[in-house]
PDB file of C-alpha atoms in Angstrom:
ATOM      1  CA  UNK A   1       0.000   0.000   0.000  1.00 59.00           C
ATOM      2  CA  UNK A   2       2.798   2.421   0.900  1.00 65.00           C
ATOM      3  CA  UNK A   3       4.587   1.688  -2.377  1.00 69.00           C
ATOM      4  CA  UNK A   4       1.397   2.378  -4.320  1.00 71.00           C
ATOM      5  CA  UNK A   5       0.952   5.682  -2.501  1.00 72.00           C
ATOM      6  CA  UNK A   6       4.554   6.684  -3.189  1.00 74.00           C
ATOM      7  CA  UNK A   7       4.029   6.172  -6.941  1.00 77.00           C
ATOM      8  CA  UNK A   8       1.434   8.959  -6.982  1.00 79.00           C
ATOM      9  CA  UNK A   9       3.024  12.450  -6.903  1.00 82.00           C
ATOM     10  CA  UNK A  10       0.381  14.068  -4.689  1.00 85.00           C
ATOM     11  CA  UNK A  11       0.145  11.251  -2.169  1.00 85.00           C
ATOM     12  CA  UNK A  12       3.956  10.916  -2.190  1.00 89.00           C
ATOM     13  CA  UNK A  13       4.192  14.581  -1.231  1.00 92.00           C
ATOM     14  CA  UNK A  14       1.622  14.038   1.515  1.00 90.00           C
ATOM     15  CA  UNK A  15       3.475  10.982   2.836  1.00 91.00           C
ATOM     16  CA  UNK A  16       6.756  12.917   2.864  1.00 92.00           C
ATOM     17  CA  UNK A  17       5.208  15.761   4.870  1.00 93.00           C
ATOM     18  CA  UNK A  18       3.595  13.342   7.339  1.00 92.00           C
ATOM     19  CA  UNK A  19       6.837  11.410   7.827  1.00 93.00           C
ATOM     20  CA  UNK A  20       8.727  14.662   8.350  1.00 93.00           C
ATOM     21  CA  UNK A  21       6.184  15.818  10.942  1.00 93.00           C
ATOM     22  CA  UNK A  22       6.268  12.445  12.720  1.00 93.00           C
ATOM     23  CA  UNK A  23      10.078  12.544  12.768  1.00 94.00           C
ATOM     24  CA  UNK A  24      10.005  16.052  14.265  1.00 92.00           C
ATOM     25  CA  UNK A  25       7.455  14.996  16.891  1.00 91.00           C
ATOM     26  CA  UNK A  26       9.310  11.837  17.945  1.00 92.00           C
ATOM     27  CA  UNK A  27      12.804  13.329  18.024  1.00 93.00           C
ATOM     28  CA  UNK A  28      11.803  16.815  19.183  1.00 90.00           C
ATOM     29  CA  UNK A  29      14.066  16.852  22.293  1.00 90.00           C
ATOM     30  CA  UNK A  30      17.134  16.138  20.133  1.00 92.00           C
ATOM     31  CA  UNK A  31      16.473  18.392  17.138  1.00 92.00           C
ATOM     32  CA  UNK A  32      15.150  21.523  18.867  1.00 92.00           C
ATOM     33  CA  UNK A  33      17.890  24.170  18.624  1.00 90.00           C
ATOM     34  CA  UNK A  34      16.874  25.781  21.958  1.00 89.00           C
ATOM     35  CA  UNK A  35      14.754  25.167  25.006  1.00 89.00           C
ATOM     36  CA  UNK A  36      11.224  26.046  23.790  1.00 90.00           C
ATOM     37  CA  UNK A  37      10.311  27.468  27.208  1.00 90.00           C
ATOM     38  CA  UNK A  38      13.447  29.543  27.780  1.00 87.00           C
ATOM     39  CA  UNK A  39      12.908  33.300  27.661  1.00 85.00           C
ATOM     40  CA  UNK A  40      16.309  34.313  26.347  1.00 80.00           C
ATOM     41  CA  UNK A  41      17.693  37.819  26.843  1.00 80.00           C
ATOM     42  CA  UNK A  42      19.338  37.448  23.452  1.00 84.00           C
ATOM     43  CA  UNK A  43      15.962  36.615  21.914  1.00 82.00           C
ATOM     44  CA  UNK A  44      14.711  40.209  21.934  1.00 83.00           C
ATOM     45  CA  UNK A  45      15.967  43.352  20.265  1.00 83.00           C
ATOM     46  CA  UNK A  46      17.224  46.368  22.194  1.00 79.00           C
ATOM     47  CA  UNK A  47      13.677  47.760  22.184  1.00 81.00           C
ATOM     48  CA  UNK A  48      12.165  44.477  23.377  1.00 78.00           C
ATOM     49  CA  UNK A  49      10.797  43.336  20.005  1.00 84.00           C
ATOM     50  CA  UNK A  50      10.961  39.754  18.630  1.00 89.00           C
ATOM     51  CA  UNK A  51      13.978  38.948  16.486  1.00 87.00           C
ATOM     52  CA  UNK A  52      13.466  38.126  12.776  1.00 89.00           C
ATOM     53  CA  UNK A  53      14.551  34.770  11.317  1.00 90.00           C
ATOM     54  CA  UNK A  54      18.258  34.231  10.949  1.00 84.00           C
ATOM     55  CA  UNK A  55      21.442  33.599  12.855  1.00 81.00           C
ATOM     56  CA  UNK A  56      21.045  31.873  16.208  1.00 85.00           C
ATOM     57  CA  UNK A  57      17.257  31.719  15.798  1.00 88.00           C
ATOM     58  CA  UNK A  58      16.507  30.280  12.311  1.00 91.00           C
ATOM     59  CA  UNK A  59      12.770  31.116  12.453  1.00 91.00           C
ATOM     60  CA  UNK A  60      13.066  34.124  14.747  1.00 89.00           C
ATOM     61  CA  UNK A  61      11.770  34.551  18.292  1.00 89.00           C
ATOM     62  CA  UNK A  62       8.389  35.314  19.830  1.00 89.00           C
ATOM     63  CA  UNK A  63       7.275  38.197  22.042  1.00 86.00           C
ATOM     64  CA  UNK A  64       8.955  36.612  25.093  1.00 87.00           C
ATOM     65  CA  UNK A  65      12.251  35.903  23.366  1.00 88.00           C
ATOM     66  CA  UNK A  66      11.607  32.165  22.970  1.00 90.00           C
ATOM     67  CA  UNK A  67      12.935  30.354  19.903  1.00 91.00           C
ATOM     68  CA  UNK A  68      10.062  29.967  17.436  1.00 91.00           C
ATOM     69  CA  UNK A  69      11.585  26.960  15.638  1.00 92.00           C
ATOM     70  CA  UNK A  70      11.822  24.995  18.889  1.00 92.00           C
ATOM     71  CA  UNK A  71       8.257  25.846  19.831  1.00 93.00           C
ATOM     72  CA  UNK A  72       6.986  24.822  16.395  1.00 93.00           C
ATOM     73  CA  UNK A  73       8.794  21.485  16.619  1.00 93.00           C
ATOM     74  CA  UNK A  74       7.334  20.775  20.062  1.00 92.00           C
ATOM     75  CA  UNK A  75       3.964  21.999  18.795  1.00 91.00           C
ATOM     76  CA  UNK A  76       4.158  19.346  16.077  1.00 92.00           C
ATOM     77  CA  UNK A  77       4.108  16.689  18.796  1.00 90.00           C
ATOM     78  CA  UNK A  78       1.081  18.352  20.421  1.00 88.00           C
ATOM     79  CA  UNK A  79      -0.881  18.581  17.168  1.00 87.00           C
ATOM     80  CA  UNK A  80      -0.121  14.999  16.113  1.00 89.00           C
ATOM     81  CA  UNK A  81      -0.915  13.501  19.516  1.00 89.00           C
ATOM     82  CA  UNK A  82      -4.258  15.284  19.685  1.00 88.00           C
ATOM     83  CA  UNK A  83      -5.013  14.669  16.006  1.00 86.00           C
ATOM     84  CA  UNK A  84      -4.341  10.924  16.105  1.00 88.00           C
ATOM     85  CA  UNK A  85      -5.872  10.367  19.562  1.00 91.00           C
ATOM     86  CA  UNK A  86      -9.015  12.407  18.881  1.00 90.00           C
ATOM     87  CA  UNK A  87      -9.510  10.857  15.469  1.00 90.00           C
ATOM     88  CA  UNK A  88      -8.961   7.360  16.830  1.00 91.00           C
ATOM     89  CA  UNK A  89     -11.620   7.856  19.495  1.00 92.00           C
ATOM     90  CA  UNK A  90     -13.989   9.390  16.943  1.00 92.00           C
ATOM     91  CA  UNK A  91     -13.492   6.419  14.594  1.00 92.00           C
ATOM     92  CA  UNK A  92     -14.164   3.855  17.340  1.00 92.00           C
ATOM     93  CA  UNK A  93     -17.244   5.696  18.566  1.00 93.00           C
ATOM     94  CA  UNK A  94     -18.629   6.570  15.133  1.00 92.00           C
ATOM     95  CA  UNK A  95     -17.980   3.149  13.615  1.00 92.00           C
ATOM     96  CA  UNK A  96     -19.439   1.419  16.680  1.00 91.00           C
ATOM     97  CA  UNK A  97     -22.624   3.469  16.561  1.00 93.00           C
ATOM     98  CA  UNK A  98     -22.951   3.162  12.782  1.00 92.00           C
ATOM     99  CA  UNK A  99     -22.409  -0.596  12.664  1.00 91.00           C
ATOM    100  CA  UNK A 100     -24.732  -1.262  15.611  1.00 91.00           C
ATOM    101  CA  UNK A 101     -27.518   0.926  14.234  1.00 91.00           C
ATOM    102  CA  UNK A 102     -27.135  -0.357  10.681  1.00 89.00           C
ATOM    103  CA  UNK A 103     -26.954  -4.039  11.541  1.00 88.00           C
ATOM    104  CA  UNK A 104     -29.665  -4.318  14.183  1.00 87.00           C
ATOM    105  CA  UNK A 105     -31.976  -1.600  12.854  1.00 83.00           C
ATOM    106  CA  UNK A 106     -35.390  -1.360  14.518  1.00 86.00           C
ATOM    107  CA  UNK A 107     -35.711   0.669  17.683  1.00 90.00           C
ATOM    108  CA  UNK A 108     -31.980   0.312  18.442  1.00 90.00           C
ATOM    109  CA  UNK A 109     -31.024   1.859  15.117  1.00 88.00           C
ATOM    110  CA  UNK A 110     -33.707   4.528  15.425  1.00 91.00           C
ATOM    111  CA  UNK A 111     -32.520   5.664  18.869  1.00 93.00           C
ATOM    112  CA  UNK A 112     -28.833   5.687  17.899  1.00 92.00           C
ATOM    113  CA  UNK A 113     -29.363   7.567  14.642  1.00 91.00           C
ATOM    114  CA  UNK A 114     -31.750  10.110  16.164  1.00 91.00           C
ATOM    115  CA  UNK A 115     -29.062  10.816  18.777  1.00 91.00           C
ATOM    116  CA  UNK A 116     -26.542  11.147  15.953  1.00 90.00           C
ATOM    117  CA  UNK A 117     -28.843  13.579  14.148  1.00 89.00           C
ATOM    118  CA  UNK A 118     -29.191  15.569  17.365  1.00 88.00           C
ATOM    119  CA  UNK A 119     -25.413  15.835  17.711  1.00 86.00           C
ATOM    120  CA  UNK A 120     -25.102  16.873  14.055  1.00 85.00           C
ATOM    121  CA  UNK A 121     -27.613  19.676  14.620  1.00 83.00           C
ATOM    122  CA  UNK A 122     -25.159  21.506  16.886  1.00 79.00           C
ATOM    123  CA  UNK A 123     -22.431  23.554  15.169  1.00 80.00           C
ATOM    124  CA  UNK A 124     -19.257  21.523  15.737  1.00 76.00           C
ATOM    125  CA  UNK A 125     -17.044  24.473  16.648  1.00 78.00           C
ATOM    126  CA  UNK A 126     -19.583  25.972  19.058  1.00 82.00           C
ATOM    127  CA  UNK A 127     -20.134  22.609  20.754  1.00 79.00           C
ATOM    128  CA  UNK A 128     -16.375  22.076  21.041  1.00 81.00           C
ATOM    129  CA  UNK A 129     -15.911  25.515  22.604  1.00 80.00           C
ATOM    130  CA  UNK A 130     -18.665  24.836  25.154  1.00 81.00           C
ATOM    131  CA  UNK A 131     -17.254  21.430  26.097  1.00 78.00           C
ATOM    132  CA  UNK A 132     -13.698  22.759  26.289  1.00 76.00           C
ATOM    133  CA  UNK A 133     -14.840  25.633  28.498  1.00 76.00           C
ATOM    134  CA  UNK A 134     -16.623  23.258  30.901  1.00 80.00           C
ATOM    135  CA  UNK A 135     -13.648  20.940  31.412  1.00 79.00           C
ATOM    136  CA  UNK A 136     -10.113  21.916  32.392  1.00 74.00           C
ATOM    137  CA  UNK A 137      -8.165  21.942  29.100  1.00 72.00           C
ATOM    138  CA  UNK A 138      -5.353  19.390  28.742  1.00 78.00           C
ATOM    139  CA  UNK A 139      -4.093  17.204  25.906  1.00 81.00           C
ATOM    140  CA  UNK A 140      -6.487  14.388  26.823  1.00 83.00           C
ATOM    141  CA  UNK A 141      -9.485  16.661  27.424  1.00 83.00           C
ATOM    142  CA  UNK A 142      -8.935  18.542  24.163  1.00 85.00           C
ATOM    143  CA  UNK A 143      -8.663  15.215  22.287  1.00 87.00           C
ATOM    144  CA  UNK A 144     -11.882  13.943  23.911  1.00 86.00           C
ATOM    145  CA  UNK A 145     -13.716  17.184  23.132  1.00 85.00           C
ATOM    146  CA  UNK A 146     -12.706  17.027  19.474  1.00 87.00           C
ATOM    147  CA  UNK A 147     -13.667  13.348  19.283  1.00 88.00           C
ATOM    148  CA  UNK A 148     -17.104  14.087  20.752  1.00 86.00           C
ATOM    149  CA  UNK A 149     -17.925  16.488  17.917  1.00 85.00           C
ATOM    150  CA  UNK A 150     -16.295  14.528  15.070  1.00 87.00           C
ATOM    151  CA  UNK A 151     -17.718  11.016  15.459  1.00 90.00           C
ATOM    152  CA  UNK A 152     -21.119  11.807  13.962  1.00 90.00           C
ATOM    153  CA  UNK A 153     -19.933  11.981  10.339  1.00 87.00           C
ATOM    154  CA  UNK A 154     -18.275   8.585  10.667  1.00 89.00           C
ATOM    155  CA  UNK A 155     -21.427   7.145  12.236  1.00 91.00           C
ATOM    156  CA  UNK A 156     -23.578   8.381   9.330  1.00 90.00           C
ATOM    157  CA  UNK A 157     -21.263   6.976   6.651  1.00 89.00           C
ATOM    158  CA  UNK A 158     -20.848   3.579   8.323  1.00 91.00           C
ATOM    159  CA  UNK A 159     -24.566   3.336   9.112  1.00 92.00           C
ATOM    160  CA  UNK A 160     -25.481   3.783   5.453  1.00 90.00           C
ATOM    161  CA  UNK A 161     -22.964   1.184   4.264  1.00 89.00           C
ATOM    162  CA  UNK A 162     -23.904  -1.290   7.003  1.00 90.00           C
ATOM    163  CA  UNK A 163     -27.609  -1.035   6.154  1.00 89.00           C
ATOM    164  CA  UNK A 164     -26.799  -1.787   2.520  1.00 87.00           C
ATOM    165  CA  UNK A 165     -24.549  -4.726   3.396  1.00 85.00           C
ATOM    166  CA  UNK A 166     -26.990  -6.167   5.945  1.00 82.00           C
ATOM    167  CA  UNK A 167     -29.564  -6.664   3.184  1.00 82.00           C
ATOM    168  CA  UNK A 168     -27.174  -8.537   0.874  1.00 82.00           C
ATOM    169  CA  UNK A 169     -27.754 -12.214   0.167  1.00 80.00           C
ATOM    170  CA  UNK A 170     -24.514 -13.424   1.761  1.00 79.00           C
ATOM    171  CA  UNK A 171     -25.547 -11.875   5.097  1.00 79.00           C
ATOM    172  CA  UNK A 172     -29.035 -13.360   4.858  1.00 80.00           C
ATOM    173  CA  UNK A 173     -27.509 -16.777   4.155  1.00 82.00           C
ATOM    174  CA  UNK A 174     -25.314 -16.520   7.238  1.00 78.00           C
ATOM    175  CA  UNK A 175     -28.355 -15.662   9.347  1.00 77.00           C
ATOM    176  CA  UNK A 176     -30.288 -18.583   7.890  1.00 81.00           C
ATOM    177  CA  UNK A 177     -27.417 -20.914   8.733  1.00 77.00           C
ATOM    178  CA  UNK A 178     -27.612 -19.788  12.340  1.00 77.00           C
ATOM    179  CA  UNK A 179     -24.430 -17.689  12.499  1.00 76.00           C
ATOM    180  CA  UNK A 180     -24.255 -15.470  15.587  1.00 77.00           C
ATOM    181  CA  UNK A 181     -24.213 -11.686  15.493  1.00 77.00           C
ATOM    182  CA  UNK A 182     -20.546 -11.460  16.468  1.00 83.00           C
ATOM    183  CA  UNK A 183     -19.536 -13.875  13.715  1.00 83.00           C
ATOM    184  CA  UNK A 184     -21.498 -11.984  11.084  1.00 81.00           C
ATOM    185  CA  UNK A 185     -20.207  -8.616  12.253  1.00 83.00           C
ATOM    186  CA  UNK A 186     -16.590  -9.679  12.622  1.00 81.00           C
ATOM    187  CA  UNK A 187     -16.186 -12.032   9.673  1.00 80.00           C
ATOM    188  CA  UNK A 188     -18.559 -10.690   7.044  1.00 80.00           C
ATOM    189  CA  UNK A 189     -19.493  -7.039   7.685  1.00 85.00           C
ATOM    190  CA  UNK A 190     -16.359  -5.492   9.159  1.00 86.00           C
ATOM    191  CA  UNK A 191     -13.982  -6.571   6.339  1.00 85.00           C
ATOM    192  CA  UNK A 192     -16.245  -4.775   3.829  1.00 85.00           C
ATOM    193  CA  UNK A 193     -16.247  -1.628   5.971  1.00 88.00           C
ATOM    194  CA  UNK A 194     -12.512  -1.423   6.682  1.00 86.00           C
ATOM    195  CA  UNK A 195     -11.690   0.497   3.507  1.00 84.00           C
ATOM    196  CA  UNK A 196     -14.234   3.222   4.328  1.00 85.00           C
ATOM    197  CA  UNK A 197     -13.040   3.390   7.934  1.00 88.00           C
ATOM    198  CA  UNK A 198      -9.404   3.675   6.820  1.00 87.00           C
ATOM    199  CA  UNK A 199     -10.112   6.428   4.285  1.00 86.00           C
ATOM    200  CA  UNK A 200     -12.397   8.363   6.607  1.00 84.00           C
ATOM    201  CA  UNK A 201      -9.888   7.988   9.438  1.00 86.00           C
ATOM    202  CA  UNK A 202      -7.042   9.376   7.332  1.00 86.00           C
ATOM    203  CA  UNK A 203      -9.091  12.329   6.105  1.00 85.00           C
ATOM    204  CA  UNK A 204     -10.392  12.936   9.631  1.00 87.00           C
ATOM    205  CA  UNK A 205      -6.949  13.657  11.058  1.00 87.00           C
ATOM    206  CA  UNK A 206      -6.738  16.867   9.032  1.00 86.00           C
ATOM    207  CA  UNK A 207     -10.085  17.956  10.489  1.00 87.00           C
ATOM    208  CA  UNK A 208      -8.950  17.271  14.051  1.00 89.00           C
ATOM    209  CA  UNK A 209      -5.677  19.147  13.508  1.00 87.00           C
ATOM    210  CA  UNK A 210      -7.568  22.191  12.200  1.00 88.00           C
ATOM    211  CA  UNK A 211     -10.102  22.041  15.038  1.00 87.00           C
ATOM    212  CA  UNK A 212      -7.359  21.729  17.657  1.00 87.00           C
ATOM    213  CA  UNK A 213      -5.578  24.757  16.204  1.00 88.00           C
ATOM    214  CA  UNK A 214      -8.856  26.694  16.217  1.00 87.00           C
ATOM    215  CA  UNK A 215      -9.620  25.833  19.850  1.00 85.00           C
ATOM    216  CA  UNK A 216      -6.073  26.710  20.923  1.00 85.00           C
ATOM    217  CA  UNK A 217      -6.268  30.002  19.038  1.00 85.00           C
ATOM    218  CA  UNK A 218      -9.517  30.818  20.837  1.00 83.00           C
ATOM    219  CA  UNK A 219      -7.905  30.051  24.189  1.00 81.00           C
ATOM    220  CA  UNK A 220      -9.936  26.936  25.066  1.00 80.00           C
ATOM    221  CA  UNK A 221      -7.526  24.339  23.670  1.00 81.00           C
ATOM    222  CA  UNK A 222      -3.979  23.506  24.700  1.00 82.00           C
ATOM    223  CA  UNK A 223      -2.953  26.006  27.359  1.00 82.00           C
ATOM    224  CA  UNK A 224       0.358  27.935  27.458  1.00 79.00           C
ATOM    225  CA  UNK A 225       3.207  27.488  28.109  1.00 80.00           C
ATOM    226  CA  UNK A 226       2.745  24.133  26.298  1.00 85.00           C
ATOM    227  CA  UNK A 227       3.075  25.124  22.636  1.00 88.00           C
ATOM    228  CA  UNK A 228       0.621  24.185  19.923  1.00 88.00           C
ATOM    229  CA  UNK A 229       0.406  25.784  16.508  1.00 90.00           C
ATOM    230  CA  UNK A 230      -2.900  27.425  17.362  1.00 89.00           C
ATOM    231  CA  UNK A 231      -1.835  29.048  20.623  1.00 88.00           C
ATOM    232  CA  UNK A 232       1.456  30.203  19.072  1.00 89.00           C
ATOM    233  CA  UNK A 233      -0.615  32.257  16.625  1.00 89.00           C
ATOM    234  CA  UNK A 234      -2.887  33.431  19.453  1.00 88.00           C
ATOM    235  CA  UNK A 235       0.014  34.557  21.649  1.00 86.00           C
ATOM    236  CA  UNK A 236       1.669  36.516  18.848  1.00 86.00           C
ATOM    237  CA  UNK A 237      -1.286  37.891  16.896  1.00 85.00           C
ATOM    238  CA  UNK A 238      -0.644  41.440  18.087  1.00 83.00           C
ATOM    239  CA  UNK A 239       2.697  41.318  16.215  1.00 83.00           C
ATOM    240  CA  UNK A 240       1.066  40.336  12.929  1.00 83.00           C
ATOM    241  CA  UNK A 241       2.221  43.475  11.102  1.00 84.00           C
ATOM    242  CA  UNK A 242       5.582  44.047  12.802  1.00 85.00           C
ATOM    243  CA  UNK A 243       6.675  40.397  13.114  1.00 87.00           C
ATOM    244  CA  UNK A 244       4.636  38.427  10.534  1.00 89.00           C
ATOM    245  CA  UNK A 245       6.849  35.330  10.826  1.00 89.00           C
ATOM    246  CA  UNK A 246       5.237  34.598  14.207  1.00 90.00           C
ATOM    247  CA  UNK A 247       1.910  33.949  12.454  1.00 91.00           C
ATOM    248  CA  UNK A 248       3.170  32.807   9.053  1.00 92.00           C
ATOM    249  CA  UNK A 249       5.281  29.811  10.108  1.00 92.00           C
ATOM    250  CA  UNK A 250       2.714  28.129  12.409  1.00 92.00           C
ATOM    251  CA  UNK A 251       0.013  28.855   9.826  1.00 92.00           C
ATOM    252  CA  UNK A 252       2.057  27.122   7.114  1.00 93.00           C
ATOM    253  CA  UNK A 253       2.624  24.138   9.436  1.00 93.00           C
ATOM    254  CA  UNK A 254      -1.140  23.768  10.023  1.00 92.00           C
ATOM    255  CA  UNK A 255      -1.948  24.000   6.312  1.00 92.00           C
ATOM    256  CA  UNK A 256       0.813  21.562   5.310  1.00 93.00           C
ATOM    257  CA  UNK A 257      -0.210  18.862   7.788  1.00 92.00           C
ATOM    258  CA  UNK A 258      -3.910  19.157   6.948  1.00 91.00           C
ATOM    259  CA  UNK A 259      -3.136  19.117   3.209  1.00 92.00           C
ATOM    260  CA  UNK A 260      -0.849  16.093   3.586  1.00 92.00           C
ATOM    261  CA  UNK A 261      -3.497  13.939   5.269  1.00 90.00           C
ATOM    262  CA  UNK A 262      -6.104  15.049   2.724  1.00 90.00           C
ATOM    263  CA  UNK A 263      -3.843  14.073  -0.186  1.00 90.00           C
ATOM    264  CA  UNK A 264      -3.098  10.663   1.329  1.00 89.00           C
ATOM    265  CA  UNK A 265      -6.770  10.131   2.167  1.00 85.00           C
ATOM    266  CA  UNK A 266      -7.850  10.970  -1.391  1.00 85.00           C
ATOM    267  CA  UNK A 267      -5.270   8.560  -2.789  1.00 85.00           C
ATOM    268  CA  UNK A 268      -6.425   5.791  -0.447  1.00 83.00           C
ATOM    269  CA  UNK A 269     -10.004   6.374  -1.580  1.00 81.00           C
ATOM    270  CA  UNK A 270      -8.987   5.981  -5.231  1.00 79.00           C
ATOM    271  CA  UNK A 271      -6.970   2.836  -4.503  1.00 80.00           C
ATOM    272  CA  UNK A 272      -9.498   1.095  -2.257  1.00 75.00           C
ATOM    273  CA  UNK A 273     -12.568   2.108  -4.276  1.00 65.00           C
ATOM    274  CA  UNK A 274     -11.611   2.741  -7.932  1.00 53.00           C
ATOM    275  CA  UNK A 275     -15.225   3.575  -8.807  1.00 50.00           C
ATOM    276  CA  UNK A 276     -14.769   6.914  -7.008  1.00 47.00           C
ATOM    277  CA  UNK A 277     -11.654   7.880  -8.943  1.00 49.00           C
ATOM    278  CA  UNK A 278     -11.915  11.280 -10.542  1.00 45.00           C
ATOM    279  CA  UNK A 279     -15.113  12.260  -8.691  1.00 43.00           C
ATOM    280  CA  UNK A 280     -13.462  14.678  -6.286  1.00 41.00           C
TER     281      UNK A 280
END
């Protein structure tokens, strides 16, 4: 699968960006040029302004004299941890609800899907802000909050596919032969749903990364001094005109990571379901 992805220019670019981000997140303590929390006296100009990129600080410094490159590298770890964790929880919850509702149907399916519709009626960002404001923000809480607003799309997609599969002849034959629910779900339904779950899961990481950055920018996500790309922009937004690198570099990082997962997700969709090729 990886070799197939690397043969496609767009997905190869996405894979390269993802691998680079993962490398930066894993080896952050060894590749950061400075302590990301150190407020260096050499990190500010004589008038107390952030330093531009170059020299000792390759991406410049922030309003407190901290090295921006080091904070971006550590922020990569924050964004990836929250993105993968939140998306993983959303996939488990959404796929579980969708499969259960689609397979059993009846009053069980009706209750689960009406609850899903209710959750979809709330604006995702507003609901995330409310939940994040209620609970004390931390990496785990932010990941859970994002998962709680992102599982509904997965549930809808999987529900529709499960309902279609549950009416197929091979499922009806298994029921007639007396196969149990767990056997049918695990051996016959789930293998047909894995491709959709994989594609949706890959595409969903970009959504969680963007939502995490938005929450952190609004002050209800990852809290300072722990860096994330969103709160780096929030902390330095007042220097947008005088020190644009403080907003530009974290903004580029957010866009690149989201774009990379979207490119890989699109390629996976084409590979796993060729009938959709060219329809996006």
